[in-house]
Tab-separated table of C-alpha atoms in Angstrom:
chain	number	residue	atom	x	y	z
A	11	UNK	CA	106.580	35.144	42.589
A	12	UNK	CA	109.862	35.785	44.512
A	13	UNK	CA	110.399	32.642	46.709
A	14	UNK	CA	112.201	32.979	49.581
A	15	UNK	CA	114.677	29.719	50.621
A	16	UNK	CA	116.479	29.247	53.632
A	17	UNK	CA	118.005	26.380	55.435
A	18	UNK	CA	120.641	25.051	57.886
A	19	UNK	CA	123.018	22.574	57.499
A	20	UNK	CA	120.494	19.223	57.835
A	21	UNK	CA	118.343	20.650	55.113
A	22	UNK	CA	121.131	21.560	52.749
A	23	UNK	CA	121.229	18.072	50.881
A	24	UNK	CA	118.188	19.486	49.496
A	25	UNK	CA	118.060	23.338	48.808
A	26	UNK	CA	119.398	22.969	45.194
A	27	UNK	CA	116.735	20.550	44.690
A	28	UNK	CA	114.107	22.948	45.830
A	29	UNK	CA	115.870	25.932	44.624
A	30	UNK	CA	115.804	24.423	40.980
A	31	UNK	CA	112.206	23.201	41.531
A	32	UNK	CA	111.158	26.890	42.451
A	33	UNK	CA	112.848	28.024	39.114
A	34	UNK	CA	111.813	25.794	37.056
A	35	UNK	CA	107.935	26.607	38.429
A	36	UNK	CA	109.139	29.952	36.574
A	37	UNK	CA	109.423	31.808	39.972
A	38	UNK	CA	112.257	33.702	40.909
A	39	UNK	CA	114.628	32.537	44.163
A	40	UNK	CA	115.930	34.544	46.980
A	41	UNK	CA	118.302	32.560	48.283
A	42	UNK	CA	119.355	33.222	51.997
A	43	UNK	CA	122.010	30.444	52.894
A	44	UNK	CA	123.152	28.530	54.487
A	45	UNK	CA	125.311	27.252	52.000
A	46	UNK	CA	127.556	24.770	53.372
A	47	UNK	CA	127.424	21.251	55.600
A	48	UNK	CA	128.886	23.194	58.608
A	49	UNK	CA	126.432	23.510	61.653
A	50	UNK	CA	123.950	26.238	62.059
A	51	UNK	CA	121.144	27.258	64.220
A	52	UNK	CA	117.655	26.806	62.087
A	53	UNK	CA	116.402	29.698	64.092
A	54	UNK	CA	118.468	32.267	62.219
A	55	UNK	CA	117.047	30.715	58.817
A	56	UNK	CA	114.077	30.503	60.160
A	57	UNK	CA	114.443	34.236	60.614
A	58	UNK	CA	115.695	35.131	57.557
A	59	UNK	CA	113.159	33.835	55.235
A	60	UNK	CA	110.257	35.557	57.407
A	61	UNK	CA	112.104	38.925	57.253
A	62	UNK	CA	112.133	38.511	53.783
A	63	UNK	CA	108.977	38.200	53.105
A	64	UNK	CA	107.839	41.322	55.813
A	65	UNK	CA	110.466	43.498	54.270
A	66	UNK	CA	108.367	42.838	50.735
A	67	UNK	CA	112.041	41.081	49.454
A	68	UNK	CA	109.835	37.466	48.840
A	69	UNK	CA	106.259	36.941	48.816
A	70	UNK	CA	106.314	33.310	50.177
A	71	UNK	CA	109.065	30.932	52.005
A	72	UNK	CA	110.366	27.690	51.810
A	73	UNK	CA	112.689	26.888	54.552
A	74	UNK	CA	114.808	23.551	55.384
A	75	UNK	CA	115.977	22.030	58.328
A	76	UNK	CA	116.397	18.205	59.351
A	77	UNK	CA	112.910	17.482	60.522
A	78	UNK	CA	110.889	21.161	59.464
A	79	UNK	CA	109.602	21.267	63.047
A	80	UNK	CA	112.086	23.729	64.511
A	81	UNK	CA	112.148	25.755	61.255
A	82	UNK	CA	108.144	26.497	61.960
A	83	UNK	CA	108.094	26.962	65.508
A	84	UNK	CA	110.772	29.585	65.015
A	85	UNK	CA	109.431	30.979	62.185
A	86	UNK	CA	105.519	31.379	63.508
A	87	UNK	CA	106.974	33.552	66.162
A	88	UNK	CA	107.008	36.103	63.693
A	89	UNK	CA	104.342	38.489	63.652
A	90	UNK	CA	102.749	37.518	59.880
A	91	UNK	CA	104.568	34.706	59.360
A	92	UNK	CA	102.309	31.363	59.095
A	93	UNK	CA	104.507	28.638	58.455
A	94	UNK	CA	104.061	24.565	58.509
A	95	UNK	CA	105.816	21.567	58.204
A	96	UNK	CA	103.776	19.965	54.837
A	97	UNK	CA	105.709	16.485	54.036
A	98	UNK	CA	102.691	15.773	51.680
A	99	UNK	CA	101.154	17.680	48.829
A	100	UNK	CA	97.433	17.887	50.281
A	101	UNK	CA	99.015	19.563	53.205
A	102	UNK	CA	101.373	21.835	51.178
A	103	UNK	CA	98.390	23.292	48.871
A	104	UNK	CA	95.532	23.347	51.391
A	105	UNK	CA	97.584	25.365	53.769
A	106	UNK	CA	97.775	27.579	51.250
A	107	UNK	CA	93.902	27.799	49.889
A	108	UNK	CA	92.474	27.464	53.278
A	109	UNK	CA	94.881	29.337	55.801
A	110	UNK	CA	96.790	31.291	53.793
A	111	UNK	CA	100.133	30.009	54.887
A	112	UNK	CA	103.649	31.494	53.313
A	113	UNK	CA	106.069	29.927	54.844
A	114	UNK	CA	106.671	25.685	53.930
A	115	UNK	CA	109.009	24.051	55.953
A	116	UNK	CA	110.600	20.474	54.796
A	117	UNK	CA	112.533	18.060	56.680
A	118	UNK	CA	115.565	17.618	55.234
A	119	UNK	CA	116.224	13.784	56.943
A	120	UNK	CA	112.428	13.314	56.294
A	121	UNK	CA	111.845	12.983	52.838
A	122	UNK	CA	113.393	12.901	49.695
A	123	UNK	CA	114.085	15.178	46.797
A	124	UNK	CA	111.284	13.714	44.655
A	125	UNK	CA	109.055	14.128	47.269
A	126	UNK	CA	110.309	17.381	48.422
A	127	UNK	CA	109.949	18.416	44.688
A	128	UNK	CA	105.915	17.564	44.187
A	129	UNK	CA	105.474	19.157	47.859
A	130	UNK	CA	107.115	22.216	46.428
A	131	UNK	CA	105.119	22.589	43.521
A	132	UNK	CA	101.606	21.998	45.306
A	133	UNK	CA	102.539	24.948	47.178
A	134	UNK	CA	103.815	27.429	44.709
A	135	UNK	CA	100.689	26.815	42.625
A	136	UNK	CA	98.247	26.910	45.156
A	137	UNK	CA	96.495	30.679	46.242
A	138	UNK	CA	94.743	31.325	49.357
A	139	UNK	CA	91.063	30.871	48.112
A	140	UNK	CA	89.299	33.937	50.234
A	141	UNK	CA	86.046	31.969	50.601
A	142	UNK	CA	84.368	33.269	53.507
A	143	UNK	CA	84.586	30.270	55.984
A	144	UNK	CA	88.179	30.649	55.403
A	145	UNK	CA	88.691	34.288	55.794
A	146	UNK	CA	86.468	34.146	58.949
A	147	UNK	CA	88.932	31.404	60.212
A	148	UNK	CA	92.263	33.673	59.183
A	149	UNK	CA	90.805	36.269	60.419
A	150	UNK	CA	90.472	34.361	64.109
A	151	UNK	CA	94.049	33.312	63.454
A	152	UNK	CA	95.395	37.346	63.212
A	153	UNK	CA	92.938	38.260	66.542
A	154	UNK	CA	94.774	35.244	68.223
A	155	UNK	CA	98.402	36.626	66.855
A	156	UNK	CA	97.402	40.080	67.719
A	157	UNK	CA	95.611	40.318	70.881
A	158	UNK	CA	96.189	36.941	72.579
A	159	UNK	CA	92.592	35.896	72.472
A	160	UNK	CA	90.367	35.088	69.796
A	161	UNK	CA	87.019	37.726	69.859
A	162	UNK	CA	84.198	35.486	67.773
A	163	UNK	CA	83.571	32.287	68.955
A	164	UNK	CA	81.892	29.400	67.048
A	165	UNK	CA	81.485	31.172	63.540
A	166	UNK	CA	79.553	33.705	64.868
């Protein structure tokens, strides 16, 4: 896979360590900055790894900033973009096999590199599952994105 990462200045302590996590996973990086301690805005990251993955440049996302939350509010405002904030590896491979999430945003000033690094891997090898409680759920989760409403109501 081509993995997407992207960060701003609070999560660039630890993009090498998720960069060389990612390649060491055997999956190829797309890295998209920022590349220094200076201040950025998130949002533009944010931005940049969800193009990437809508222009067909990555097939999933991991993007950095000091806590993860701004980094997945601005990045869910993309249309096909399902990020979270996973700062534990449950979270990081269910999103995945239940709700088919391709963006994972870290908190820089919230966890380590270890951490970060076992968080990383749950999520690269985890693969939406496409059971049918879970498609019918991702499937509520597009009508929602798409038409501001979801249509079917209680499983039905």
């Amino acid at each position: 896979m081509k993995i997407a990462v992207a960060c701003d200045h609070a999560g660039f302590p630890l993009k090498d360590e998720v960069i060389s996590t990612i390649e060491q996973s055997g999956n190829e990086v797309v890295d998209l900055g920022t590349y220094s301690l200076e201040p950025v805005d998130y949002p533009d990251y944010a931005e940049k790894a969800g193009r990437a993955i809508l222009q067909g440049q990555a097939d999933r996302a991991v993007v950095i900033c000091g806590s993860g939350v701004g980094a997945s509010i601005a990045a869910n405002k993309m249309h096909g973009i399902y990020a979270c904030v996973c700062h534990d590896t449950y979270s990081a491979h269910q999103g995945v096999e239940h709700d088919n999430m391709n963006v994972l945003c870290l908190g820089g000033r919230i966890i380590g590199g270890e951490l970060a690094k076992e968080i990383v891997k749950a999520y690269l090898n985890a693969n939406f599952s496409g059971e049918t409680r879970h498609l019918r759920r991702v499937t509520k989760i597009h009508e929602l994105e798409d038409t501001g409403s979801i249509q079917t109501k209680n499983g039905k």
